[in-house]
Every structure is written in C-alpha cells, then in structure tokens.
PDB file of C-alpha atoms in Angstrom:
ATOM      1  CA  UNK A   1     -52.717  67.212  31.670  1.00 39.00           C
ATOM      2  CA  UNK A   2     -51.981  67.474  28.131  1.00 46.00           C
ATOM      3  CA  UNK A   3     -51.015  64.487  26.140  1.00 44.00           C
ATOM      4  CA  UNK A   4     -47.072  65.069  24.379  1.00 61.00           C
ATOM      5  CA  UNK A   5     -47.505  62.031  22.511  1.00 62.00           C
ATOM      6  CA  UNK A   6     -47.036  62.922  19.376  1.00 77.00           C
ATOM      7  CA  UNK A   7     -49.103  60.950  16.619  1.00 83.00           C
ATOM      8  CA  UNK A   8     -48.226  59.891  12.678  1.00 87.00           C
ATOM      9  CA  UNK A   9     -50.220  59.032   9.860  1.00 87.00           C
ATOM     10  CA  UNK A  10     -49.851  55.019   9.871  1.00 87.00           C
ATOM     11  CA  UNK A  11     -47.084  53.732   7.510  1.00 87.00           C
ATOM     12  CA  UNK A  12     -45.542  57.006   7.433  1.00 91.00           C
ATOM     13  CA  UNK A  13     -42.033  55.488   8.171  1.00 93.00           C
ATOM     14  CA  UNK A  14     -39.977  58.870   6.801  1.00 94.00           C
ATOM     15  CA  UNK A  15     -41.807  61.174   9.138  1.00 95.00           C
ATOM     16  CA  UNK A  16     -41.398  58.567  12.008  1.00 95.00           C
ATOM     17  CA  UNK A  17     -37.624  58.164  10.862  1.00 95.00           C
ATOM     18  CA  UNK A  18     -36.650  61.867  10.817  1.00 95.00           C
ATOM     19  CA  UNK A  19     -38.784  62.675  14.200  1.00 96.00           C
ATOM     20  CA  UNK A  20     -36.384  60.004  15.327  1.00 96.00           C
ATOM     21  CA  UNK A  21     -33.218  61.439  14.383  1.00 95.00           C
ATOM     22  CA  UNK A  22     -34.051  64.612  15.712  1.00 95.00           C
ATOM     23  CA  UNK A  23     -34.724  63.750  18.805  1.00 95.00           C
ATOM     24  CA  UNK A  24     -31.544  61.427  19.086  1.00 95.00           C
ATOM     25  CA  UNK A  25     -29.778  64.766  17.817  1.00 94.00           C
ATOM     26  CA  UNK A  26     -31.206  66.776  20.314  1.00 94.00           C
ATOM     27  CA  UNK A  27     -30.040  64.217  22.954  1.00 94.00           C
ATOM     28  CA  UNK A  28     -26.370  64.327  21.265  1.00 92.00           C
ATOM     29  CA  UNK A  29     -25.942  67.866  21.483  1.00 92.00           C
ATOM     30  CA  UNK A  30     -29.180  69.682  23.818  1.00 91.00           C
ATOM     31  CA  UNK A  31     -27.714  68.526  27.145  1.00 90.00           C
ATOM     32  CA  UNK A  32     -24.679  69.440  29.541  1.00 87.00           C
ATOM     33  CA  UNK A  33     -21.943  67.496  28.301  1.00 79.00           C
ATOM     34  CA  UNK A  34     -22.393  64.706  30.811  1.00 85.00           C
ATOM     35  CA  UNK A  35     -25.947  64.700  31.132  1.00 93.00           C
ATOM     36  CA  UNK A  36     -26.372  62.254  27.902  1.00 94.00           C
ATOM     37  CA  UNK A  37     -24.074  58.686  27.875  1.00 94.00           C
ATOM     38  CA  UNK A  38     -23.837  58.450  23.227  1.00 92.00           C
ATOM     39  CA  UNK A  39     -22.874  55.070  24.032  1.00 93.00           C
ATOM     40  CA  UNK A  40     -25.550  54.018  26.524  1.00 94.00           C
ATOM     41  CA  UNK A  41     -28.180  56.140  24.266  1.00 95.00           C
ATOM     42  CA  UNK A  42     -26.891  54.285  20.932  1.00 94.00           C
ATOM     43  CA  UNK A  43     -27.451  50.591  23.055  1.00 93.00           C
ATOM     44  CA  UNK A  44     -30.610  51.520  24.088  1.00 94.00           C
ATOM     45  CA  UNK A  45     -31.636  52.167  20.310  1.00 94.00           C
ATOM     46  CA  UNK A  46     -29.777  49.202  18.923  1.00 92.00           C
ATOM     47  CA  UNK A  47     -31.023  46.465  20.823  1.00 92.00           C
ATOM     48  CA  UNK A  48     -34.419  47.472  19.448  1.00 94.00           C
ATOM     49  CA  UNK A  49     -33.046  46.302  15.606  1.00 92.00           C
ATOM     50  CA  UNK A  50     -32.108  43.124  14.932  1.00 93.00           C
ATOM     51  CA  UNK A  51     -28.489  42.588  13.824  1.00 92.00           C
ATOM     52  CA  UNK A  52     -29.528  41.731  10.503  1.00 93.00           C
ATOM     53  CA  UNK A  53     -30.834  44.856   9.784  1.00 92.00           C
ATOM     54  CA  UNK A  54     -27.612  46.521  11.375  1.00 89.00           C
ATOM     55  CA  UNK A  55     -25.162  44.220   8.813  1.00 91.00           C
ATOM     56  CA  UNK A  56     -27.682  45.452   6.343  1.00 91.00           C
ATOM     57  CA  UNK A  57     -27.293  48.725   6.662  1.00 90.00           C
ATOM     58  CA  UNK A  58     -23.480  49.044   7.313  1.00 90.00           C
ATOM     59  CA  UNK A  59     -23.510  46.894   3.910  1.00 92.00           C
ATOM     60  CA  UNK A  60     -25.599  49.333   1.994  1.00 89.00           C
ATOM     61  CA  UNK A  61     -23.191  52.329   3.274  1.00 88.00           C
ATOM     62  CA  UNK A  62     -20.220  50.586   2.128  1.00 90.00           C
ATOM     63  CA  UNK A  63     -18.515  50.704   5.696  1.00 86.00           C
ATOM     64  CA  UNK A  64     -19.283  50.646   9.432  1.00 84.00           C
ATOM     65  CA  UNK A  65     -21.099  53.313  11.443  1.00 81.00           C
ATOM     66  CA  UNK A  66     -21.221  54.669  14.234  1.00 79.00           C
ATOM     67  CA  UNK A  67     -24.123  55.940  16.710  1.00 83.00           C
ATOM     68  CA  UNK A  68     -27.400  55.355  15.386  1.00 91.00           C
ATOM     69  CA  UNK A  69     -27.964  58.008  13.048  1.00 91.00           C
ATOM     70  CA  UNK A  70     -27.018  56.199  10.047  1.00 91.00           C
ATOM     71  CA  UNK A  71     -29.081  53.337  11.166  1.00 92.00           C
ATOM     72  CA  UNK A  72     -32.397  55.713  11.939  1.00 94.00           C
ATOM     73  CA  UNK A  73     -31.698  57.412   8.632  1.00 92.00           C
ATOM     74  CA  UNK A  74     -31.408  53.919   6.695  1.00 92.00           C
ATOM     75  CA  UNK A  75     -34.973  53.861   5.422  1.00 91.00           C
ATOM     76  CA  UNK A  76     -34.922  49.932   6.213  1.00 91.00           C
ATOM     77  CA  UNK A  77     -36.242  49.788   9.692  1.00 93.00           C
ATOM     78  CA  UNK A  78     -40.175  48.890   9.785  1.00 94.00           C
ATOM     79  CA  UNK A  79     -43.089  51.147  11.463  1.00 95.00           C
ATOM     80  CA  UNK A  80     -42.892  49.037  14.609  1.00 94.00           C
ATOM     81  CA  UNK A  81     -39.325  48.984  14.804  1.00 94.00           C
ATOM     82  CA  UNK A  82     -39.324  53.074  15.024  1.00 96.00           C
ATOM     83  CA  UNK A  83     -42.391  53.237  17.083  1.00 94.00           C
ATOM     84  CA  UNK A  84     -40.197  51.287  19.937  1.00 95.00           C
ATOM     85  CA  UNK A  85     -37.426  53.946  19.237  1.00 96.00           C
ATOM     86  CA  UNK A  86     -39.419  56.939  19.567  1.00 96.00           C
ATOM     87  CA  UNK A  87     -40.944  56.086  22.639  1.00 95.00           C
ATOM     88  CA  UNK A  88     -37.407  55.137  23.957  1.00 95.00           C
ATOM     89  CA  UNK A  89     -36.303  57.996  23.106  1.00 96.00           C
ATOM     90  CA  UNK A  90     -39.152  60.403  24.046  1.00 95.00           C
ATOM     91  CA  UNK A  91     -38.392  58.980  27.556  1.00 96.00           C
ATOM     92  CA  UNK A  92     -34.609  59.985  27.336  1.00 96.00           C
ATOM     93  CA  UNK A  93     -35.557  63.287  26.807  1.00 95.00           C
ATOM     94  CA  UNK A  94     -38.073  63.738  29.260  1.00 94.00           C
ATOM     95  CA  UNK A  95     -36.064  62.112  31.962  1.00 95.00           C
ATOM     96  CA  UNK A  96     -32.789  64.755  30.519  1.00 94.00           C
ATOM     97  CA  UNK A  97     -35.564  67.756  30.728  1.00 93.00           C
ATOM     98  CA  UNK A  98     -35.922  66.576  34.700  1.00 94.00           C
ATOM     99  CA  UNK A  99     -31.973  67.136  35.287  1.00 93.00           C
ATOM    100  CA  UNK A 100     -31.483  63.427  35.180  1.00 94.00           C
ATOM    101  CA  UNK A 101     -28.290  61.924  33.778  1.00 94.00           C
ATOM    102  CA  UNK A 102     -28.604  58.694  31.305  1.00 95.00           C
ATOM    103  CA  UNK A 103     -26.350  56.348  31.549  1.00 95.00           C
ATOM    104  CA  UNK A 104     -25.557  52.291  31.068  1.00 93.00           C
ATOM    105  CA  UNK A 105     -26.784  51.854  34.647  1.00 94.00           C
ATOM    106  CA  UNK A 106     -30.430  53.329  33.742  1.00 94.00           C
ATOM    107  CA  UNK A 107     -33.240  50.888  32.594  1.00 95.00           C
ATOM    108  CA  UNK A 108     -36.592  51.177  30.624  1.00 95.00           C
ATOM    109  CA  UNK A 109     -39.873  50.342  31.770  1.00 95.00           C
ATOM    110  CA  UNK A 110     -43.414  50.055  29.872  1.00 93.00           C
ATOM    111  CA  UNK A 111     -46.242  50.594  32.380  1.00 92.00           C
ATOM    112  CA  UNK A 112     -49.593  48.864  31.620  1.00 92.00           C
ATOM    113  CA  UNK A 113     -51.000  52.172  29.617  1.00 88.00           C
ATOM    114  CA  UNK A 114     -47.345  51.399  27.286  1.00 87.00           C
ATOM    115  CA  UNK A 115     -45.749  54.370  28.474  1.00 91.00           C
ATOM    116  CA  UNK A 116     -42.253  54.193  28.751  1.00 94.00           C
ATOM    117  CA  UNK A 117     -40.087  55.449  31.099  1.00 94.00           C
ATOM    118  CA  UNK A 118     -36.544  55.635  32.216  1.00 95.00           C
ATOM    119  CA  UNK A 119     -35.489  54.259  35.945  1.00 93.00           C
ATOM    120  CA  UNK A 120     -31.845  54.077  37.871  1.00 88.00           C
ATOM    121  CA  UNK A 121     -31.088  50.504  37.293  1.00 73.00           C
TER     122      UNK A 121
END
C-alpha cells in the first residue's frame, strides 16, 4: 500500500498553511453539494486553535470572518497547530472520496499509529 501522507520540511509553516487551505477549498467546492457540512468542517478546524489566536486574527483583519480560510491563511497558527489540521482534514477528504457525507454528527479518531480518521458519531 502506498503511503498518501504527505511530508514537509520542518518549520515550513507557509507550505503547511497553503496545503491546508487547499484542501479545505477542495472540501468547499469538490463535493456534491450536500456531501460537505462548511459549518461542521469549519468546527472541526476551529476547535483545534485556541480562541486567542481566533480574536487575534479577526483583530489583525480589522473585522470578523467567516469559515476558516482567513484563519488558515493568517500566518499566526504554529507548526503543530496545522499539523492537527491537515490530518483532520486529510481524513475529510478521504472519507468524502468514499461517498461519505460529513456532518456535525461525525467524530474523529486517532488510532495508535496517529492516523486519523472520520466515524458516524
């Protein structure tokens, strides 16, 4: 089986950053219309960053946002931070690419190996 995890030169936050925002695009706007809850995705991301950072970067902009693009596009959110994104989001996509549809009701899991994965709640 070939591995799909995709790997980035340590500290390399702005290739982490836009590999996140493409994928969160991709979820946006790759799927049937229904496949992909925005609000359920955005929660799943957000939880990840502390509200601090979230004030912080609604500050910097000047006004709120909305979805997580402006947030994954900040430049402010640390190497770890966007490590636990990608790999939620990697799992959204892979469960979409099965015909699966995400929603508030799904959950995340880490299995011992730190794979993560998206189950029916």
């Amino acid at each position: 089986m070939k591995n799909k995890t995709i790997q980035f030169i340590p500290g390399d936050t702005e290739a982490m950053a836009e590999y996140a925002v493409a994928r969160y695009s991709k979820l946006l706007t790759g799927y049937d219309v229904f496949q992909i809850d925005d609000e359920a995705l955005d929660s799943a991301i957000e939880e990840l960053v502390p509200q601090r950072i979230r004030v912080a970067v609604n500050e910097a902009r000047g006004c709120a946002s909305f979805g997580c693009r402006p947030l994954l596009e900040s430049g402010i959110l640390s190497e770890k931070m966007l490590l636990k994104i990608i790999a939620r989001l990697d799992a959204v996509v892979e469960y979409a690419e099965e015909g699966e549809e995400f929603t508030i009701w799904n959950e995340f899991r880490t299995n011992k190996a730190g794979k993560v994965t998206v189950v029916n709640g």
